[in-house]
Amino acid sequence: MHSLTFTERSSAPSFDWTSTAAAGSAHGEHKPAPVARPTSPSAPFAPLDAMPLVMAGVECLGHGLAVFDANARLHYANGAAQALLRQLGWEAAEPGAPCPLPARWLEALVKVCSKGRRELAALPRGEPRGHAAMVPIHSDGQPLAFVIFSREELCGAVELELFALRHGMTLAEGEVLRQLCHGMAAAAIARSRQVSVSTVLSQISAIRQKTACRTVRQLLHALSRMPQLRAAA
């Protein structure tokens, strides 16, 4: 995919994105991340080129991000969006060809690109069904739609593991937490783990104490606000 320069439309933000990170990952090239070393506070500050850093960070997001034109041609997609498009069977037959999107999506893209409207489109899978927000942007005068996909789960595996480690949970408590995020009740968790319900309830109580959450609802609310990350390639 080629470089994109997104210019401002009304109050929309301005972007200058170079999709080098996406291109490298698409060809299986994974370079180790540079090691950050502390410098002296008195050392002169040299601003870095922000866009390569932003693009590298975008590849770490669990949310799919993509850019389409009104003809359903894909101009950019981060790793999460590429994986989702493959899963849905929405990949283009060849570079530059329109993606086989549903009719409602095509209508929404036209509204976003031609009328500058924001749209919300439903994804065909998932329970509850996911959505994608579409926002109008411009690139060298060409109207485009910036698409932000929702996540399927309440909390992804990466941030769930970080949350459990941060609060000192045991492996068993981390697994119970994962099952709570999937909407399982204590009795169902006990059956799946082949333990008593009282054991699961004790583990849930320990999780709440370690996270300072009075209820499971408060715990799940905290997890739903976690930054959503994509597993490292």
GROMACS .gro file of N, CA, C and O in nm, residues 149-226:
model
  312
  149PHE      N    1  -1.290   0.009   1.346
  149PHE     CA    2  -1.366  -0.113   1.378
  149PHE      C    3  -1.372  -0.134   1.529
  149PHE      O    4  -1.275  -0.107   1.601
  150SER      N    5  -1.483  -0.188   1.576
  150SER     CA    6  -1.495  -0.224   1.717
  150SER      C    7  -1.426  -0.359   1.741
  150SER      O    8  -1.394  -0.431   1.647
  151ARG      N    9  -1.406  -0.389   1.868
  151ARG     CA   10  -1.349  -0.517   1.906
  151ARG      C   11  -1.460  -0.616   1.938
  151ARG      O   12  -1.569  -0.578   1.981
  152GLU      N   13  -1.434  -0.745   1.916
  152GLU     CA   14  -1.534  -0.848   1.945
  152GLU      C   15  -1.549  -0.871   2.095
  152GLU      O   16  -1.658  -0.891   2.145
  153GLU      N   17  -1.437  -0.869   2.169
  153GLU     CA   18  -1.442  -0.903   2.310
  153GLU      C   19  -1.441  -0.779   2.397
  153GLU      O   20  -1.402  -0.671   2.354
  154LEU      N   21  -1.485  -0.797   2.520
  154LEU     CA   22  -1.484  -0.688   2.617
  154LEU      C   23  -1.342  -0.641   2.644
  154LEU      O   24  -1.315  -0.521   2.650
  155CYS      N   25  -1.251  -0.736   2.658
  155CYS     CA   26  -1.112  -0.706   2.688
  155CYS      C   27  -1.026  -0.811   2.620
  155CYS      O   28  -1.049  -0.931   2.636
  156GLY      N   29  -0.929  -0.767   2.541
  156GLY     CA   30  -0.845  -0.859   2.467
  156GLY      C   31  -0.748  -0.936   2.554
  156GLY      O   32  -0.723  -0.901   2.671
  157ALA      N   33  -0.689  -1.041   2.498
  157ALA     CA   34  -0.600  -1.128   2.575
  157ALA      C   35  -0.476  -1.055   2.625
  157ALA      O   36  -0.428  -1.081   2.736
  158VAL      N   37  -0.423  -0.962   2.544
  158VAL     CA   38  -0.299  -0.893   2.583
  158VAL      C   39  -0.322  -0.804   2.704
  158VAL      O   40  -0.252  -0.813   2.805
  159GLU      N   41  -0.424  -0.716   2.695
  159GLU     CA   42  -0.449  -0.627   2.807
  159GLU      C   43  -0.502  -0.702   2.930
  159GLU      O   44  -0.478  -0.661   3.044
  160LEU      N   45  -0.571  -0.813   2.907
  160LEU     CA   46  -0.619  -0.894   3.020
  160LEU      C   47  -0.501  -0.953   3.097
  160LEU      O   48  -0.499  -0.952   3.221
  161GLU      N   49  -0.402  -1.001   3.025
  161GLU     CA   50  -0.282  -1.056   3.090
  161GLU      C   51  -0.206  -0.947   3.164
  161GLU      O   52  -0.160  -0.968   3.277
  162LEU      N   53  -0.193  -0.829   3.103
  162LEU     CA   54  -0.125  -0.718   3.169
  162LEU      C   55  -0.199  -0.676   3.295
  162LEU      O   56  -0.137  -0.646   3.397
  163PHE      N   57  -0.331  -0.672   3.288
  163PHE     CA   58  -0.414  -0.635   3.403
  163PHE      C   59  -0.396  -0.734   3.516
  163PHE      O   60  -0.381  -0.696   3.633
  164ALA      N   61  -0.396  -0.863   3.483
  164ALA     CA   62  -0.380  -0.966   3.586
  164ALA      C   63  -0.241  -0.958   3.651
  164ALA      O   64  -0.228  -0.970   3.773
  165LEU      N   65  -0.137  -0.937   3.569
  165LEU     CA   66  -0.002  -0.925   3.623
  165LEU      C   67   0.011  -0.801   3.710
  165LEU      O   68   0.074  -0.805   3.816
  166ARG      N   69  -0.047  -0.692   3.664
  166ARG     CA   70  -0.038  -0.566   3.737
  166ARG      C   71  -0.098  -0.578   3.877
  166ARG      O   72  -0.050  -0.518   3.972
  167HIS      N   73  -0.201  -0.661   3.892
  167HIS     CA   74  -0.270  -0.674   4.020
  167HIS      C   75  -0.231  -0.802   4.095
  167HIS      O   76  -0.297  -0.839   4.192
  168GLY      N   77  -0.127  -0.868   4.050
  168GLY     CA   78  -0.074  -0.982   4.124
  168GLY      C   79  -0.166  -1.102   4.133
  168GLY      O   80  -0.170  -1.171   4.236
  169MET      N   81  -0.239  -1.130   4.027
  169MET     CA   82  -0.331  -1.244   4.029
  169MET      C   83  -0.256  -1.374   4.001
  169MET      O   84  -0.153  -1.377   3.933
  170THR      N   85  -0.310  -1.482   4.054
  170THR     CA   86  -0.257  -1.614   4.023
  170THR      C   87  -0.304  -1.656   3.884
  170THR      O   88  -0.392  -1.592   3.824
  171LEU      N   89  -0.246  -1.764   3.832
  171LEU     CA   90  -0.287  -1.812   3.700
  171LEU      C   91  -0.434  -1.851   3.700
  171LEU      O   92  -0.507  -1.824   3.605
  172ALA      N   93  -0.479  -1.915   3.810
  172ALA     CA   94  -0.618  -1.956   3.818
  172ALA      C   95  -0.710  -1.835   3.822
  172ALA      O   96  -0.816  -1.832   3.756
  173GLU      N   97  -0.671  -1.731   3.896
  173GLU     CA   98  -0.753  -1.610   3.902
  173GLU      C   99  -0.757  -1.541   3.767
  173GLU      O  100  -0.862  -1.488   3.726
  174GLY      N  101  -0.645  -1.542   3.695
  174GLY     CA  102  -0.642  -1.483   3.562
  174GLY      C  103  -0.735  -1.555   3.466
  174GLY      O  104  -0.802  -1.492   3.383
  175GLU      N  105  -0.743  -1.686   3.478
  175GLU     CA  106  -0.832  -1.763   3.391
  175GLU      C  107  -0.979  -1.736   3.427
  175GLU      O  108  -1.065  -1.724   3.338
  176VAL      N  109  -1.008  -1.727   3.555
  176VAL     CA  110  -1.145  -1.693   3.597
  176VAL      C  111  -1.182  -1.554   3.546
  176VAL      O  112  -1.294  -1.532   3.498
  177LEU      N  113  -1.089  -1.462   3.554
  177LEU     CA  114  -1.113  -1.327   3.503
  177LEU      C  115  -1.144  -1.329   3.354
  177LEU      O  116  -1.235  -1.260   3.306
  178ARG      N  117  -1.069  -1.409   3.278
  178ARG     CA  118  -1.093  -1.420   3.134
  178ARG      C  119  -1.233  -1.472   3.107
  178ARG      O  120  -1.304  -1.422   3.018
  179GLN      N  121  -1.277  -1.572   3.184
  179GLN     CA  122  -1.410  -1.628   3.164
  179GLN      C  123  -1.520  -1.531   3.206
  179GLN      O  124  -1.626  -1.526   3.144
  180LEU      N  125  -1.494  -1.450   3.308
  180LEU     CA  126  -1.589  -1.346   3.345
  180LEU      C  127  -1.606  -1.246   3.231
  180LEU      O  128  -1.717  -1.199   3.203
  181CYS      N  129  -1.497  -1.214   3.163
  181CYS     CA  130  -1.503  -1.121   3.051
  181CYS      C  131  -1.584  -1.177   2.935
  181CYS      O  132  -1.636  -1.101   2.853
  182HIS      N  133  -1.594  -1.309   2.926
  182HIS     CA  134  -1.673  -1.372   2.821
  182HIS      C  135  -1.818  -1.394   2.866
  182HIS      O  136  -1.893  -1.466   2.800
  183GLY      N  137  -1.856  -1.334   2.978
  183GLY     CA  138  -1.995  -1.337   3.021
  183GLY      C  139  -2.036  -1.463   3.095
  183GLY      O  140  -2.156  -1.487   3.114
  184MET      N  141  -1.941  -1.544   3.140
  184MET     CA  142  -1.974  -1.667   3.209
  184MET      C  143  -2.004  -1.641   3.356
  184MET      O  144  -1.937  -1.562   3.422
  185ALA      N  145  -2.106  -1.708   3.407
  185ALA     CA  146  -2.141  -1.700   3.548
  185ALA      C  147  -2.052  -1.795   3.629
  185ALA      O  148  -1.985  -1.883   3.573
  186ALA      N  149  -2.055  -1.779   3.762
  186ALA     CA  150  -1.969  -1.860   3.849
  186ALA      C  151  -1.994  -2.009   3.831
  186ALA      O  152  -1.900  -2.090   3.827
  187ALA      N  153  -2.122  -2.049   3.819
  187ALA     CA  154  -2.154  -2.191   3.805
  187ALA      C  155  -2.096  -2.247   3.675
  187ALA      O  156  -2.042  -2.359   3.672
  188ALA      N  157  -2.104  -2.170   3.565
  188ALA     CA  158  -2.051  -2.215   3.437
  188ALA      C  159  -1.899  -2.223   3.441
  188ALA      O  160  -1.838  -2.315   3.385
  189ILE      N  161  -1.837  -2.126   3.508
  189ILE     CA  162  -1.691  -2.130   3.522
  189ILE      C  163  -1.648  -2.252   3.602
  189ILE      O  164  -1.550  -2.320   3.568
  190ALA      N  165  -1.722  -2.282   3.709
  190ALA     CA  166  -1.690  -2.399   3.792
  190ALA      C  167  -1.699  -2.528   3.710
  190ALA      O  168  -1.612  -2.616   3.722
  191ARG      N  169  -1.803  -2.539   3.628
  191ARG     CA  170  -1.817  -2.661   3.545
  191ARG      C  171  -1.703  -2.673   3.445
  191ARG      O  172  -1.647  -2.781   3.425
  192SER      N  173  -1.666  -2.562   3.382
  192SER     CA  174  -1.560  -2.568   3.281
  192SER      C  175  -1.424  -2.600   3.343
  192SER      O  176  -1.340  -2.663   3.280
  193ARG      N  177  -1.403  -2.557   3.466
  193ARG     CA  178  -1.275  -2.579   3.534
  193ARG      C  179  -1.278  -2.703   3.624
  193ARG      O  180  -1.177  -2.737   3.684
  194GLN      N  181  -1.396  -2.765   3.634
  194GLN     CA  182  -1.413  -2.886   3.714
  194GLN      C  183  -1.372  -2.864   3.860
  194GLN      O  184  -1.298  -2.942   3.920
  195VAL      N  185  -1.422  -2.753   3.913
  195VAL     CA  186  -1.401  -2.721   4.054
  195VAL      C  187  -1.537  -2.684   4.112
  195VAL      O  188  -1.637  -2.673   4.040
  196SER      N  189  -1.541  -2.665   4.243
  196SER     CA  190  -1.668  -2.629   4.307
  196SER      C  191  -1.700  -2.482   4.282
  196SER      O  192  -1.611  -2.400   4.258
  197VAL      N  193  -1.829  -2.450   4.293
  197VAL     CA  194  -1.872  -2.311   4.278
  197VAL      C  195  -1.811  -2.225   4.388
  197VAL      O  196  -1.774  -2.109   4.365
  198SER      N  197  -1.799  -2.281   4.507
  198SER     CA  198  -1.741  -2.204   4.619
  198SER      C  199  -1.596  -2.165   4.590
  198SER      O  200  -1.551  -2.056   4.629
  199THR      N  201  -1.523  -2.253   4.521
  199THR     CA  202  -1.384  -2.221   4.484
  199THR      C  203  -1.380  -2.103   4.388
  199THR      O  204  -1.300  -2.010   4.404
  200VAL      N  205  -1.468  -2.105   4.289
  200VAL     CA  206  -1.473  -1.996   4.192
  200VAL      C  207  -1.514  -1.866   4.261
  200VAL      O  208  -1.457  -1.759   4.234
  201LEU      N  209  -1.612  -1.873   4.350
  201LEU     CA  210  -1.655  -1.754   4.421
  201LEU      C  211  -1.542  -1.696   4.507
  201LEU      O  212  -1.527  -1.573   4.518
  202SER      N  213  -1.462  -1.783   4.567
  202SER     CA  214  -1.347  -1.738   4.646
  202SER      C  215  -1.245  -1.669   4.556
  202SER      O  216  -1.185  -1.566   4.594
  203GLN      N  217  -1.224  -1.725   4.436
  203GLN     CA  218  -1.130  -1.664   4.341
  203GLN      C  219  -1.181  -1.528   4.293
  203GLN      O  220  -1.104  -1.432   4.280
  204ILE      N  221  -1.311  -1.517   4.268
  204ILE     CA  222  -1.368  -1.389   4.226
  204ILE      C  223  -1.355  -1.286   4.338
  204ILE      O  224  -1.323  -1.169   4.312
  205SER      N  225  -1.376  -1.331   4.462
  205SER     CA  226  -1.359  -1.240   4.576
  205SER      C  227  -1.215  -1.191   4.585
  205SER      O  228  -1.190  -1.071   4.610
  206ALA      N  229  -1.119  -1.281   4.562
  206ALA     CA  230  -0.978  -1.242   4.566
  206ALA      C  231  -0.946  -1.143   4.454
  206ALA      O  232  -0.870  -1.046   4.475
  207ILE      N  233  -1.004  -1.164   4.336
  207ILE     CA  234  -0.982  -1.073   4.223
  207ILE      C  235  -1.036  -0.934   4.257
  207ILE      O  236  -0.971  -0.833   4.231
  208ARG      N  237  -1.154  -0.930   4.318
  208ARG     CA  238  -1.214  -0.801   4.352
  208ARG      C  239  -1.131  -0.728   4.457
  208ARG      O  240  -1.113  -0.606   4.451
  209GLN      N  241  -1.079  -0.802   4.553
  209GLN     CA  242  -0.996  -0.740   4.656
  209GLN      C  243  -0.867  -0.685   4.596
  209GLN      O  244  -0.825  -0.573   4.630
  210LYS      N  245  -0.805  -0.761   4.507
  210LYS     CA  246  -0.677  -0.717   4.448
  210LYS      C  247  -0.695  -0.597   4.356
  210LYS      O  248  -0.602  -0.518   4.338
  211THR      N  249  -0.812  -0.583   4.297
  211THR     CA  250  -0.837  -0.473   4.204
  211THR      C  251  -0.917  -0.360   4.267
  211THR      O  252  -0.947  -0.261   4.198
  212ALA      N  253  -0.952  -0.374   4.395
  212ALA     CA  254  -1.030  -0.273   4.467
  212ALA      C  255  -1.165  -0.247   4.400
  212ALA      O  256  -1.213  -0.133   4.397
  213CYS      N  257  -1.225  -0.353   4.345
  213CYS     CA  258  -1.357  -0.342   4.284
  213CYS      C  259  -1.460  -0.406   4.377
  213CYS      O  260  -1.444  -0.522   4.418
  214ARG      N  261  -1.565  -0.332   4.410
  214ARG     CA  262  -1.664  -0.383   4.503
  214ARG      C  263  -1.751  -0.492   4.441
  214ARG      O  264  -1.797  -0.582   4.511
  215THR      N  265  -1.775  -0.484   4.311
  215THR     CA  266  -1.862  -0.579   4.244
  215THR      C  267  -1.797  -0.628   4.115
  215THR      O  268  -1.702  -0.566   4.063
  216VAL      N  269  -1.850  -0.739   4.063
  216VAL     CA  270  -1.802  -0.789   3.933
  216VAL      C  271  -1.834  -0.688   3.824
  216VAL      O  272  -1.755  -0.668   3.730
  217ARG      N  273  -1.948  -0.622   3.835
  217ARG     CA  274  -1.984  -0.521   3.735
  217ARG      C  275  -1.882  -0.409   3.731
  217ARG      O  276  -1.842  -0.363   3.622
  218GLN      N  277  -1.836  -0.365   3.846
  218GLN     CA  278  -1.734  -0.261   3.851
  218GLN      C  279  -1.603  -0.311   3.792
  218GLN      O  280  -1.532  -0.238   3.722
  219LEU      N  281  -1.571  -0.437   3.819
  219LEU     CA  282  -1.451  -0.498   3.763
  219LEU      C  283  -1.455  -0.501   3.611
  219LEU      O  284  -1.358  -0.463   3.543
  220LEU      N  285  -1.568  -0.545   3.555
  220LEU     CA  286  -1.581  -0.553   3.410
  220LEU      C  287  -1.580  -0.414   3.347
  220LEU      O  288  -1.530  -0.395   3.235
  221HIS      N  289  -1.635  -0.317   3.418
  221HIS     CA  290  -1.632  -0.180   3.368
  221HIS      C  291  -1.488  -0.130   3.358
  221HIS      O  292  -1.449  -0.063   3.260
  222ALA      N  293  -1.407  -0.163   3.459
  222ALA     CA  294  -1.266  -0.124   3.456
  222ALA      C  295  -1.193  -0.190   3.339
  222ALA      O  296  -1.111  -0.127   3.271
  223LEU      N  297  -1.224  -0.317   3.315
  223LEU     CA  298  -1.159  -0.388   3.204
  223LEU      C  299  -1.202  -0.332   3.069
  223LEU      O  300  -1.122  -0.328   2.974
  224SER      N  301  -1.327  -0.289   3.058
  224SER     CA  302  -1.376  -0.237   2.930
  224SER      C  303  -1.307  -0.107   2.892
  224SER      O  304  -1.309  -0.067   2.775
  225ARG      N  305  -1.244  -0.040   2.988
  225ARG     CA  306  -1.175   0.087   2.963
  225ARG      C  307  -1.027   0.067   2.939
  225ARG      O  308  -0.954   0.166   2.921
  226MET      N  309  -0.980  -0.056   2.939
  226MET     CA  310  -0.838  -0.081   2.916
  226MET      C  311  -0.799  -0.045   2.774
  226MET      O  312  -0.876  -0.068   2.680
   0.00000   0.00000   0.00000
